[in-house]
Coordinates of C-alpha atoms and ligand atoms in Angstrom, one line a residue:
X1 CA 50.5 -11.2 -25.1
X2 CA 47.5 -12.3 -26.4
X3 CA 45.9 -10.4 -30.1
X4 CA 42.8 -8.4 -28.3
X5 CA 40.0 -10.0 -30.1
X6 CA 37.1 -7.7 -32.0
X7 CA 34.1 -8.7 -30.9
X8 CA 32.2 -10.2 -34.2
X9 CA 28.2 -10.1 -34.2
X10 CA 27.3 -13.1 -35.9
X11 CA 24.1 -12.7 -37.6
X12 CA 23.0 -16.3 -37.7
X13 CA 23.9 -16.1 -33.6
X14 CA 21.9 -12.6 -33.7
X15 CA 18.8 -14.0 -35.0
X16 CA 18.7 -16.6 -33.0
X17 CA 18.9 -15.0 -29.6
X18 CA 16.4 -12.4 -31.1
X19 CA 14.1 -15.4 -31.7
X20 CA 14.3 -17.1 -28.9
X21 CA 16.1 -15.7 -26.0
X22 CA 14.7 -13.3 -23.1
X23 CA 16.6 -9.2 -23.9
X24 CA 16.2 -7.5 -20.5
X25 CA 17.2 -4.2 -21.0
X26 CA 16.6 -0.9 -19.2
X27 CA 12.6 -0.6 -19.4
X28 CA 13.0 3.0 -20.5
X29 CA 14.2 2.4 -23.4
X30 CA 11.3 0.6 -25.3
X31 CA 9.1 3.6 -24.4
X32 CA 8.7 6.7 -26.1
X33 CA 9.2 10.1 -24.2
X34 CA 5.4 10.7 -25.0
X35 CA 4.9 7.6 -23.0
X36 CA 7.1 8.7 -20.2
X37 CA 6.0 11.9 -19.7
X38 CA 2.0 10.0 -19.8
X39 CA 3.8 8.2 -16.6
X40 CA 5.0 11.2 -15.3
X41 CA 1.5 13.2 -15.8
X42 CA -0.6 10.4 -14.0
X43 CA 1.8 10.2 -11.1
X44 CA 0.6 14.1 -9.7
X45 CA -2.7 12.6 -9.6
X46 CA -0.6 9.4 -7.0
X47 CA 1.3 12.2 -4.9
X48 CA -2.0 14.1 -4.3
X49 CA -3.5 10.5 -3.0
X50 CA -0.5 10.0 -1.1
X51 CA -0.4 13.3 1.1
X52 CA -3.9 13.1 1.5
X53 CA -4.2 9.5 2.5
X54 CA -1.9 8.5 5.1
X55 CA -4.2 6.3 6.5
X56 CA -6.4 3.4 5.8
X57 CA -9.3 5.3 6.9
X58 CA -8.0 8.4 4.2
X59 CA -8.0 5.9 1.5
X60 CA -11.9 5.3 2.2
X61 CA -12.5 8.8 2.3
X62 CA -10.7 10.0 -0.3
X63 CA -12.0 6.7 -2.9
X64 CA -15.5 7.2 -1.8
X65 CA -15.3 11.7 -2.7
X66 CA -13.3 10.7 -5.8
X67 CA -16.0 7.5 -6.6
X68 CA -19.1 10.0 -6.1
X69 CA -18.0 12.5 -7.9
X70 CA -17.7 9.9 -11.4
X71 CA -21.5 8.6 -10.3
X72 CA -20.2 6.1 -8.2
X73 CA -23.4 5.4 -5.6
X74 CA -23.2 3.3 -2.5
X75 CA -24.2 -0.5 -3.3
X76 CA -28.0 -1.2 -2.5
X77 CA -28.9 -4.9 -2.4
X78 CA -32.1 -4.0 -2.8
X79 CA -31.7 -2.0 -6.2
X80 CA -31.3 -3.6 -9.6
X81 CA -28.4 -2.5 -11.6
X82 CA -27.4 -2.4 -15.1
X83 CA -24.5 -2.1 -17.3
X84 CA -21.9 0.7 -16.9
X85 CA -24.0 1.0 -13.2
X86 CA -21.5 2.3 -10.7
X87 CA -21.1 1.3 -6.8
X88 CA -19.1 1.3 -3.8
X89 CA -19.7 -1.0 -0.8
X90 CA -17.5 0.7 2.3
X91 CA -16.9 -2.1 4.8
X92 CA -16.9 0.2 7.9
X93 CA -14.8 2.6 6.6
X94 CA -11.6 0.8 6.1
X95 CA -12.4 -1.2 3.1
X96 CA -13.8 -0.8 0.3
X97 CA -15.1 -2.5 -2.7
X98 CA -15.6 -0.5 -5.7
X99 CA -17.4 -2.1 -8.8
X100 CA -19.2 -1.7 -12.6
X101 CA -21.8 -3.5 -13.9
X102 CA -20.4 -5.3 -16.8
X103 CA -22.0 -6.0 -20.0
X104 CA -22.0 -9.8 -19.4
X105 CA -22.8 -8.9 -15.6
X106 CA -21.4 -11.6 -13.5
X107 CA -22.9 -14.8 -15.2
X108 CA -19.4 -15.5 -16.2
X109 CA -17.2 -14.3 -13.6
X110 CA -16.3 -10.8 -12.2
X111 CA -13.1 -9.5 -12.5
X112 CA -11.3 -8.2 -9.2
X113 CA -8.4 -6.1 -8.5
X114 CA -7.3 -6.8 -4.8
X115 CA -4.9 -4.3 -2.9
X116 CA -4.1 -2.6 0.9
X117 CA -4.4 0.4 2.3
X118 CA -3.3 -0.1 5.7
X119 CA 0.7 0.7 6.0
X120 CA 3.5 -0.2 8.7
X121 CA 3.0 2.4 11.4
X122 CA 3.3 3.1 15.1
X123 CA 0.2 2.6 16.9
X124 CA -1.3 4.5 20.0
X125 CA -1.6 2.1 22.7
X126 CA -5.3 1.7 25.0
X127 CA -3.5 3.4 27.5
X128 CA -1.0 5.7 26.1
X129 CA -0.3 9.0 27.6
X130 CA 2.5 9.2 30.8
X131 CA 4.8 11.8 31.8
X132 CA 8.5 11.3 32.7
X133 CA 11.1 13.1 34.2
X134 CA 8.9 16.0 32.9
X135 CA 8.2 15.3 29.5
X136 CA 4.9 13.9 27.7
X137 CA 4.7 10.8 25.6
X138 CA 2.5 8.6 24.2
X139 CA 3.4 4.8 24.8
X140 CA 2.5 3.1 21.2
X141 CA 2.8 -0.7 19.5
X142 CA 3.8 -0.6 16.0
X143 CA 1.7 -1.9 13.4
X144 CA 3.3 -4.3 10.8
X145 CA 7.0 -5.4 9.7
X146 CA 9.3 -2.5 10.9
X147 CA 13.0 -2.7 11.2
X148 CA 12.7 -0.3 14.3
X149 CA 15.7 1.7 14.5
X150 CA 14.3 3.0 11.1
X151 CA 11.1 5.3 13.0
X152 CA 13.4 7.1 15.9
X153 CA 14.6 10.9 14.9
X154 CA 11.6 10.8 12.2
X155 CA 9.1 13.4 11.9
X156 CA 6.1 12.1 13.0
X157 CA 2.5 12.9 12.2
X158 CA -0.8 11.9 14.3
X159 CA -3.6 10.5 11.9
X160 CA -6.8 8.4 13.6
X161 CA -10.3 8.7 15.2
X162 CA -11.3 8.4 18.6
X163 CA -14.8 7.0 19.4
X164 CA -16.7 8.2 23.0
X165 CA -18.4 6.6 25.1
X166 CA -22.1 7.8 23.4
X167 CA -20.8 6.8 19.5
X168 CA -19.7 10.5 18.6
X169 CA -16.4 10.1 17.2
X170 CA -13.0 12.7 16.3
X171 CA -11.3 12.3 13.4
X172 CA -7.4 13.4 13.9
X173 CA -4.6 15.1 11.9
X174 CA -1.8 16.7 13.1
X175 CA 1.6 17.4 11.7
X176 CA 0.9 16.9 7.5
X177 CA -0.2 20.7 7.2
X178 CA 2.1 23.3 7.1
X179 CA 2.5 25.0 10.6
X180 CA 1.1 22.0 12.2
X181 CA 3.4 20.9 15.4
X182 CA 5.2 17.9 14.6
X183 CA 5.9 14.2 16.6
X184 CA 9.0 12.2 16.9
X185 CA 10.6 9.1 18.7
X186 CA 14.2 10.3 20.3
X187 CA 17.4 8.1 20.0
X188 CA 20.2 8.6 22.1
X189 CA 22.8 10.8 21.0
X190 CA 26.1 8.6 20.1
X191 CA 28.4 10.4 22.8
X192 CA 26.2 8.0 25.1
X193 CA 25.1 5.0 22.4
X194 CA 28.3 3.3 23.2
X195 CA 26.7 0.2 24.6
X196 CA 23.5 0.5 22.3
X197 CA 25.7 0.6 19.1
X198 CA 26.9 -2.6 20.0
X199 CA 23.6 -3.9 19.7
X200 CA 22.2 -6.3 17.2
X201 CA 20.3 -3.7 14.4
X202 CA 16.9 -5.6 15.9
X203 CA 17.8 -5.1 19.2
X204 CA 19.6 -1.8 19.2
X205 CA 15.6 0.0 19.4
X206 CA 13.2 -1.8 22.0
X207 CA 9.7 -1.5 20.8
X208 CA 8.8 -1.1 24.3
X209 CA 10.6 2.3 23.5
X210 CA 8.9 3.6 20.5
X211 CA 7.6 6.1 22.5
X212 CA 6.4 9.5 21.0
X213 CA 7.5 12.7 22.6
X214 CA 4.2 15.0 22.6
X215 CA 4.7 17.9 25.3
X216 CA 7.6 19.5 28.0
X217 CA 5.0 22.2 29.5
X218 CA 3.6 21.6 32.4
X219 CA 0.1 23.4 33.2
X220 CA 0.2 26.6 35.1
X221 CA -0.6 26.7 38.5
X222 CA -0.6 28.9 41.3
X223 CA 2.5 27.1 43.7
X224 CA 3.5 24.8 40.7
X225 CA 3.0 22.1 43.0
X226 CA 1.3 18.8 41.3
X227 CA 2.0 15.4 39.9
X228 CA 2.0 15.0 36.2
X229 CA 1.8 18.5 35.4
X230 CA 3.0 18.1 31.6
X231 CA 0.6 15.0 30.6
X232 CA -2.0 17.2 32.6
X233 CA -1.3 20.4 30.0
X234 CA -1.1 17.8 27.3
X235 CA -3.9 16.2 27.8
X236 CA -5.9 19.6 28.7
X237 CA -5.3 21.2 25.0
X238 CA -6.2 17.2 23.4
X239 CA -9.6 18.4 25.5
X240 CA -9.7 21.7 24.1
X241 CA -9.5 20.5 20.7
X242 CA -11.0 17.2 20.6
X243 CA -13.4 16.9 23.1
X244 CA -12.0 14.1 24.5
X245 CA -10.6 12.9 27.7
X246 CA -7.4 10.1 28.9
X247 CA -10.7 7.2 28.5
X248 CA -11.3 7.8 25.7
X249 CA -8.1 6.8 23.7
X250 CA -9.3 3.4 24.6
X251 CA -12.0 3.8 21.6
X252 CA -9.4 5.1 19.4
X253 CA -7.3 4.3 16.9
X254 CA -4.7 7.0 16.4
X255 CA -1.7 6.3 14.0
X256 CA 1.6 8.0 14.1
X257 CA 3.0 8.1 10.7
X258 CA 6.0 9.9 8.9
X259 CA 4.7 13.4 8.3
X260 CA 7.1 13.3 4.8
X261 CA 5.0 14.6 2.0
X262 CA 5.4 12.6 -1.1
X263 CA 7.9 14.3 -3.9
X264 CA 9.9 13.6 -6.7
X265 CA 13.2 12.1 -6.7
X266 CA 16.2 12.4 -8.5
X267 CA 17.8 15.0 -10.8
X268 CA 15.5 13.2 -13.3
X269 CA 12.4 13.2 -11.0
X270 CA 12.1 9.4 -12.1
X271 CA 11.0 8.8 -8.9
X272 CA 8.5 9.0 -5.9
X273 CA 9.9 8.7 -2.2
X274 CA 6.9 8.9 -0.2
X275 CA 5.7 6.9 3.0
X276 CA 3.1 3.9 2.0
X277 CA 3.8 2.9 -1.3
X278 CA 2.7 -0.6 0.3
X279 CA 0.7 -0.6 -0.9
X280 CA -0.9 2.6 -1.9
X281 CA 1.0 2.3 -5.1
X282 CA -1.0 -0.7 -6.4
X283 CA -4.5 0.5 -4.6
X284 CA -4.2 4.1 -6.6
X285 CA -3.8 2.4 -10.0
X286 CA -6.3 -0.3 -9.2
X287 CA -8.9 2.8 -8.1
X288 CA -8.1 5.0 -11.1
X289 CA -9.1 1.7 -13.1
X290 CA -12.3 1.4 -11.5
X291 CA -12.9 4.9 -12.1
X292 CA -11.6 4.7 -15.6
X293 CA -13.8 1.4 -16.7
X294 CA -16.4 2.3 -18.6
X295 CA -19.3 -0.4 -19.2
X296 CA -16.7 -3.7 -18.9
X297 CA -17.8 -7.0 -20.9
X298 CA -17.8 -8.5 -17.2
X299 CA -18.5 -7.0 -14.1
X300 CA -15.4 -5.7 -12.4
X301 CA -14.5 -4.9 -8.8
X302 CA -11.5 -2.7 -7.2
X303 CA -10.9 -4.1 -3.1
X304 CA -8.8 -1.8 -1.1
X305 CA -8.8 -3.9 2.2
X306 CA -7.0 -3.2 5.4
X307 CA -5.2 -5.2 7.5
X308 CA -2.6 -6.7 5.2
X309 CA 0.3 -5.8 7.0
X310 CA -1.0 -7.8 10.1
X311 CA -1.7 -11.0 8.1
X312 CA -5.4 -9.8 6.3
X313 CA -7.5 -11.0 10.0
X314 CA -10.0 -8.8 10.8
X315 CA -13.5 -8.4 9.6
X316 CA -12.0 -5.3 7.2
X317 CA -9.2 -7.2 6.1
X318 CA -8.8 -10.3 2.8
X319 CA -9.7 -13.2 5.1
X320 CA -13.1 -12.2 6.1
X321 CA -15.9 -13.1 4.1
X322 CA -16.7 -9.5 2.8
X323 CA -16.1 -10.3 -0.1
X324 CA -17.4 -13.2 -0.4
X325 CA -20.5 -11.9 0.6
X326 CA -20.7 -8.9 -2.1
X327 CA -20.3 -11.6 -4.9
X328 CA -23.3 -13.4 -3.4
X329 CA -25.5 -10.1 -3.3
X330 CA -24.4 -9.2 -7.0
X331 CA -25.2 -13.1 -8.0
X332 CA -28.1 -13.2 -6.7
X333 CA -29.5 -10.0 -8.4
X334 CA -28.6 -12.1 -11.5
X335 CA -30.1 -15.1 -10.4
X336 CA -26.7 -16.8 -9.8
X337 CA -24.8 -18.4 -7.4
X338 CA -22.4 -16.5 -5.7
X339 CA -20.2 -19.2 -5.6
X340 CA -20.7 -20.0 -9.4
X341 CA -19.4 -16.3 -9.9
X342 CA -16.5 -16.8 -8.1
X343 CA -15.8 -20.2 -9.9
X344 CA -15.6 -18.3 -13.0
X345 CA -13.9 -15.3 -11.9
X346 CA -10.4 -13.9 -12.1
X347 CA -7.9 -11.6 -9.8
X348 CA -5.1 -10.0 -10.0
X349 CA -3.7 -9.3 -6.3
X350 CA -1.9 -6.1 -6.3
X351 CA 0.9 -5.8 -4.2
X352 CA 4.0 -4.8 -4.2
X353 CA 7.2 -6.5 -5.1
X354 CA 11.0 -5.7 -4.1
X355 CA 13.3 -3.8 -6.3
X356 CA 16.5 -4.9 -6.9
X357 CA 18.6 -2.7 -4.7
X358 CA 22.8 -2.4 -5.5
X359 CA 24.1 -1.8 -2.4
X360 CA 21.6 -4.9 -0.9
X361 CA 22.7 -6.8 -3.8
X362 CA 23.9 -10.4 -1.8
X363 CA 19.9 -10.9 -0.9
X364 CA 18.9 -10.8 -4.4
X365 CA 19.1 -13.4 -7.3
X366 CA 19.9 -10.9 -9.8
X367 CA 18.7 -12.9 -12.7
X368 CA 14.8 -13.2 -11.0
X369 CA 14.8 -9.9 -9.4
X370 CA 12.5 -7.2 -10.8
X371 CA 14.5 -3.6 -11.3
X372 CA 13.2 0.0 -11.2
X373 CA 11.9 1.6 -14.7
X374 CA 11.2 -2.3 -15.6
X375 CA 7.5 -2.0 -15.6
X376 CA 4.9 -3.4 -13.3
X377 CA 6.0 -6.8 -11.6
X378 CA 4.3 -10.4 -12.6
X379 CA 5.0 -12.2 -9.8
X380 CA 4.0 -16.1 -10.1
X381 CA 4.1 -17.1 -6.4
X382 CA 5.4 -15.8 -3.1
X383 CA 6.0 -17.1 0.4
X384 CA 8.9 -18.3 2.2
X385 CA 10.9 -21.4 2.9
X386 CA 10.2 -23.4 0.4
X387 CA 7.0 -20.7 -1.1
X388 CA 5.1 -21.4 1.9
X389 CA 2.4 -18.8 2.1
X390 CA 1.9 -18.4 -1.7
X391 CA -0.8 -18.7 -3.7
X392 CA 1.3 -19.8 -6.9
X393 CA -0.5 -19.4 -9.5
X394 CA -1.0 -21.8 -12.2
X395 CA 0.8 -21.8 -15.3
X396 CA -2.0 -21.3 -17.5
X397 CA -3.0 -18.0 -15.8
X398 CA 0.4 -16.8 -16.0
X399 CA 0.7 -17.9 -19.6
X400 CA -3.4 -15.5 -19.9
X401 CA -1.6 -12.3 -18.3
X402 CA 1.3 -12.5 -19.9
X403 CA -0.5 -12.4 -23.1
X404 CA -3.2 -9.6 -22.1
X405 CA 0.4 -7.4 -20.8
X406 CA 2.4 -8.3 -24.2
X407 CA -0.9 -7.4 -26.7
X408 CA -1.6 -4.1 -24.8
X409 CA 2.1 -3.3 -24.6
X410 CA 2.1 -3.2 -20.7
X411 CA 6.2 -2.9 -19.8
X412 CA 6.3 -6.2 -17.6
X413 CA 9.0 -7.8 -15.9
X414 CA 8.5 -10.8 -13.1
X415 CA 10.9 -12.0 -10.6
X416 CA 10.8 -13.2 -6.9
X417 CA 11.6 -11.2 -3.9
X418 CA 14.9 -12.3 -3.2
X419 CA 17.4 -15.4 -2.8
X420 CA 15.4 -18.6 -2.1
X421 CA 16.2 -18.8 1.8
X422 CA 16.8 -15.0 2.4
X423 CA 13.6 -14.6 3.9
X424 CA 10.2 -13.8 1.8
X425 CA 6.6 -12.4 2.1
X426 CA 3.0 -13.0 1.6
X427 CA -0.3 -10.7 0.5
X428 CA -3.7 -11.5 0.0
X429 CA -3.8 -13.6 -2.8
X430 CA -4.0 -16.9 -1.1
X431 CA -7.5 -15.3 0.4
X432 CA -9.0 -14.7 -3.1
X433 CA -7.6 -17.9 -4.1
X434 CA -9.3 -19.6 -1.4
X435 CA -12.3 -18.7 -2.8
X436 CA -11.9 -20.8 -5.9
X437 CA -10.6 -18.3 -8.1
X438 CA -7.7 -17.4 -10.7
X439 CA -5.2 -15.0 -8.6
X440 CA -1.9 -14.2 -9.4
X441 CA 0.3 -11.3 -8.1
X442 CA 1.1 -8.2 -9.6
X443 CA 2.4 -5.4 -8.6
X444 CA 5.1 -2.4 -8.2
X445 CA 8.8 -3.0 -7.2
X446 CA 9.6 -0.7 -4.4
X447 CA 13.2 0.1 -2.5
X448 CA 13.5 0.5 1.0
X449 CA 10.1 -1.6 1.1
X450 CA 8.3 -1.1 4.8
X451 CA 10.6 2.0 5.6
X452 CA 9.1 5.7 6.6
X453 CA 10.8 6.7 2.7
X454 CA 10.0 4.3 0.0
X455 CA 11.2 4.6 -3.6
X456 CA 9.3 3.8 -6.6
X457 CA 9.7 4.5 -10.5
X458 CA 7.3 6.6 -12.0
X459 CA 6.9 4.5 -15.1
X460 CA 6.1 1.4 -13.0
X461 CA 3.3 3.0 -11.3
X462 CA 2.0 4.0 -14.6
X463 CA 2.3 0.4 -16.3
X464 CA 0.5 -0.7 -13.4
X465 CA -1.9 1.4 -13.8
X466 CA -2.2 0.1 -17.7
X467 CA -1.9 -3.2 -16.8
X468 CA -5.1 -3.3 -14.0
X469 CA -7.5 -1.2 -17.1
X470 CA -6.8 -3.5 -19.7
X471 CA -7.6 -6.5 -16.8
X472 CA -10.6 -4.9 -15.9
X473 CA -11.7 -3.9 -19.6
X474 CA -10.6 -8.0 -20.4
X475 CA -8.9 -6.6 -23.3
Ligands
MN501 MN1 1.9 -5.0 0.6
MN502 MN1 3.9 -4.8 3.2

């Protein structure tokens, strides 16, 4: 039997890997617990935006109260602005553009943070109220990358607006207030899922059947006789307390969401589990940044866009020119080209990235994976197949963040979002990059990404929140 070797430490050896080499230890150790408890402090102010903003809409809403009340006004292309000027450009109340009038103003670039709003959902379809076999529902598509059997047996909450006929609109919320009724899709009970268990996970769900159960009363007449006597009742108290009518969810758009409020996780409370971390973790820190920016050298600009989730189309989402456009009205105040700006101007796209997650551990490249408490995620490119769909940004950008994270001691780490070939994602940096100018990703790592319950670490949040001021600041 071998002689159980001590293990020496070499100091020559020591010195060397402390000079050269990469130590990737548990995050949570390189902060103090005055820093921690900093991270824990500014994620309250992140759960308060999360149970109020379950929506894209909310986001708008909520950013433009929050915006007004630091003397943010709305953006007048009319009106000439000056350093430390504050505005907000709402792009039909799903995006928004926040900005400050730099010292420099935009002659040599603007500085832009870029992150969603809009979540993975279940939509209400044009036509979505039916009855069967005596019970209400309403018939909805889902919005974004959902693994489906994920959104049955949930409680559900209805979030939207419904437009009539004349303009006058509805705004809805049901089921995030206490006492509020609540929604659900039903599964089937396993005494009868015999032949559905042996289903494919992607197939086991339909999302023909992501249907939401909304009623079992029928309305109350005199000989009971009557078709549709339960989506009649339902849709009699949506009139009472609306004002609308079956027509009129044609001009709506009426989410169903998980009605989870967002809390603390963990003995520790380390952790958030909330619904929409994607990618309301990156768009709180990249608002609170705005909001936080006081007279920047160069002008800076917060986007929370919609439509991410469904590939950025849309005139409210990354690949419409709304952007664009507000560059060109804030050049031209300056007597610049917008497209000058933009030459000169620099992004970070804030999105989130995929923790590493132990029990999921064959999908990830543990090495380039980003981990829980690691700090907010650098991410160089992204795509699929061979980074398809990635902005990849170029080395010498990397190399410029790196720096501005490392001298402002930001808690970094980078990594991809899993085993070249296991699959992969996009956001909207490819958009801003199309645009001619700098864009790399960074953003939170998240477990259970695209799930009603995602997890992040509290300290990430917060370092992304540092990270996106000192960008903005150009510090
Ligand atoms: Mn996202
Ligand atoms: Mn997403």
């Amino acid at each position: 039997m071998a002689k159980k070797e001590e293990k020496q430490e070499n100091p020559e050896v020591e010195a060397l890997k402390e000079k050269l080499l990469i130590n990737r230890k548990n995050g949570f150790f390189s902060l103090t617990d005055e820093k921690v408890k900093k991270a824990d402090d500014y994620c309250e102010g992140y759960k308060d935006f999360l149970n109020q903003c379950k929506t894209e809409r909310e986001c708008v809403n909520f950013s433009i109260r929050e915006a007004e009340k630091q003397g943010f006004v709305p953006f007048d292309p009319e009106a000439a602005y000056h350093p430390g000027d504050k505005v907000y450009y709402n792009n039909r109340g799903k995006s928004i553009i926040l900005a400050v009038i730099g010292k420099n103003g935009c002659r040599d670039g603007v500085r832009i943070i870029a992150a969603h709003i809009d979540s993975p959902r279940l939509d209400l379809k044009p036509y979505p109220l039916y009855e069967a076999n005596d019970l209400a529902l309403f018939k909805s598509h889902y919005y974004g990358g959902i693994k489906k059997y994920q959104w049955t047996t949930i409680p559900l909450a209805m979030h939207g607006r419904v437009v009539r006929k004349d303009g006058t609109y509805v705004d809805v919320r049901v089921g995030d207030d206490p006492g509020d009724p609540l929604f659900c899709v039903t599964d089937l009970l396993p005494h009868l899922g015999a032949e559905q268990m042996k289903k494919p996970l992607s197939q086991a769900i339909e999302g023909e059947n992501l249907n939401v159960l909304i009623g079992s009363r029928p309305v109350r007449t005199k000989d009971g006789k009557g078709e549709d006597l339960v989506k009649l009742n339902v849709m009699r108290l949506i009139n009472e307390k609306y004002g609308i009518t079956e027509e009129d969810f044609v001009s709506g758009e009426i989410e169903f969401v998980p009605a989870f409020r967002a809390s603390d996780m963990g003995f520790d409370r380390s952790m958030i589990c909330a619904y929409g971390h994607d990618d309301r973790v990156c768009a709180y820190p990249a608002f609170t940044a705005a909001l936080n920016c006081k007279a920047p050298k160069n002008t800076i600009l917060a986007v929370l866009a919609d439509k991410e989730e469904i590939g950025s189309m849309g005139n409210t989402g990354m690949d419409s020119s709304f952007l664009h456009y507000f560059v060109d009205a804030l050049a031209q105040k300056e007597g610049l080209e917008g497209r000058d700006v933009l030459t000169h101007s620099k992004c970070l796209s804030a999105d989130v990235g995929a923790a590493f997650d132990p029990q999921y551990a064959s999908v990830y490249e543990a090495r380039n994976s980003c981990y829980l408490n690691g700090g907010v995620g650098l991410f160089k490119y992204t795509g699929a197949r061979g980074k398809s769909g990635s902005s990849d940004a170029s080395a010498e950008f990397m190399a410029e963040i790196r720096d501005m994270l490392c001298r402002n001691d930001v808690l970094w780490q980078t990594g991809e979002l899993g085993k070249v070939d296991a699959g992969g994602g996009g956001t909207v940096a490819l958009f801003i990059a199309n645009l001619n100018v700098d864009v790399v990703d960074m953003g939170v790592p998240v477990l259970s990404m695209h799930a009603p319950l995602e997890v992040v670490s509290k300290i990430d949040v917060h370092m992304a929140y540092r990270a996106f001021k000192v960008f903005f600041e150009g510090k």
